Steps between C-alpha positions, in 0.01 A plus 500: 500500500558874516855637505618821658775688678553666836761742632601712798699746290828339610796738486775339704850626417597305190722209608713541186527878456416623849259756355149551636211591270320816612144479629378706204666268249381187681140625490524598133641157417216337693239682290683401182499135606131503587416654162702230321335223701159635404593521131620137508175369646623416850210511743641637827753749635537535875699759696595442861589751769822545693621793706873450453765667285549185291146522358335779302136421576347594834153580363398247233164665434658821373730318257218273385284806431772633271511161327123503451534794262735313265341152504174352378448141615745390767389457864677752724554373852686563822740219595443540791331780690617459861149532638602478866661845485248666269163667549258267315269791416779694330637191325154412373457851359841486332423172327142584404641817345752284312213270403309792352809637322573160346132417436492191719860376485605559863585226748580557866730226631495524879757334721706523814825558310826312547689804633395708800644846425151647457398427862716761679466737204121514531474458875376140509613252765653169398329348804171563316626340176221243461218697662567802280482297181187311604307814594613705202420222254152470651448875459633496143254227400212680670589819313469310173170336588314769695407844371444687725701327771457481878795336673705503821825339609795524735757690293305795355201724560162348404318574177131582522300498177792632295532480122858428391554632147567442220340161465665239274457515123289183524310358797807393697868581519719196439664432838746212536709372791875442493665235715842345531371154582305511828232224498258710706523780242412258221199370692373845595541636147314201359215538749471866398497403132780745419782446246825385662857587401791285617843663516753234403827664605695181566451132423298329232150628421370143522530511880201736501264236360372392847425865577315547171299186576418640845391828342273336245350261758430792736343694215268210427411476872423871495247450222708655224492362147834358375501757221492782754827387661826619345863406573804707405855371546769766521868428457826647379698439185634633172463396138758529223525339157783281625455315829855551626489869412192537722668317787821703480312830469275433798754360747671822623163669557354199677810486718472872581156452656618186678783703657255771599259247647778323684607826665150635567313184591759238585446285193781248445715629214479261202782415260526485122448125528168561675398743226592256224287233665203735544526619138566158345219428252323807645444292812410748775641809329328542164825598329566372152394495137138557396462125446629415849284758673190406301545132585535579871195726500296232326620241751414722796167598350397137457624371835408790727191615315613861464286741303771764467879515523673831573877547474731757653782551250660824625635339818745743669492721192582280200584753223200644319589372148541147639161519673331640189642215292375248758150652493504480120591131514238431768232650279610378157643154572396377845138619500400325173642168625324527835169595338524214252545251784287646779261736326 
């Protein structure tokens, strides 16, 4: 099983000091983390987009392009690109450019997004939420498979025999689909034969097994070989040498985002007791020692059938040295255990 990391460039006001990392510093730290992950042999680093003051990254492709110049092997991906509010032609060009810069290491993770701030910002209507995504995904896939392309739809002007350049470094750009757990999304992604990425924000990863089974069954029905299907599980956590140190370090930052989510989206506000239960034995929050986190990843990999696990460890803006230490432990202590057990 591959291991990797994802981030949105979190820069919430620090719940302990009250200070907020500047955008420039948050971006510089992100590049430093990606470079370390590459040096340690981690296979994936994804950057997601937000358009809010609490997050430094609104354009993942630009930051990933900077990372391409200081890395050699790691896959550089969005996590996610909110396709519903993007122009698929422009997005495709951005990521094929990244693919050329990185010599074939780009991945475009397309999704609807869990926040909706990009809709009014880019003039998209929430009433068209599903139709926008469906049409733009169809166009994105046609762009990758047809050169030149002739295409027409509801939400943009038609294309008539147009070449969209540059082309990918290899025959195809790696395009994957992100979902929060909608069964229809799993089925559709499987039928298309695309990689799927499940965002496990709350609850145990094991609850996604029925969705993974749906995805793989749909892929088989669509005529795709099992080896062409790929499942990534994404979750949050933090690793420290000592399990309790990890849990104590992560709690205030986890709680900061819970407060923000409660205010912005009406989430019920959890307590420390809830957190302790979620983090116990790295249950649903992968917070703990390298041994704890490795054991949970191995368990999830075996039960769910995941091909890749990606962690967000800078939740709310966990301090940079703490995140760097966690990445080091993920690469030097967790990765060897997972590889020994799962290959």
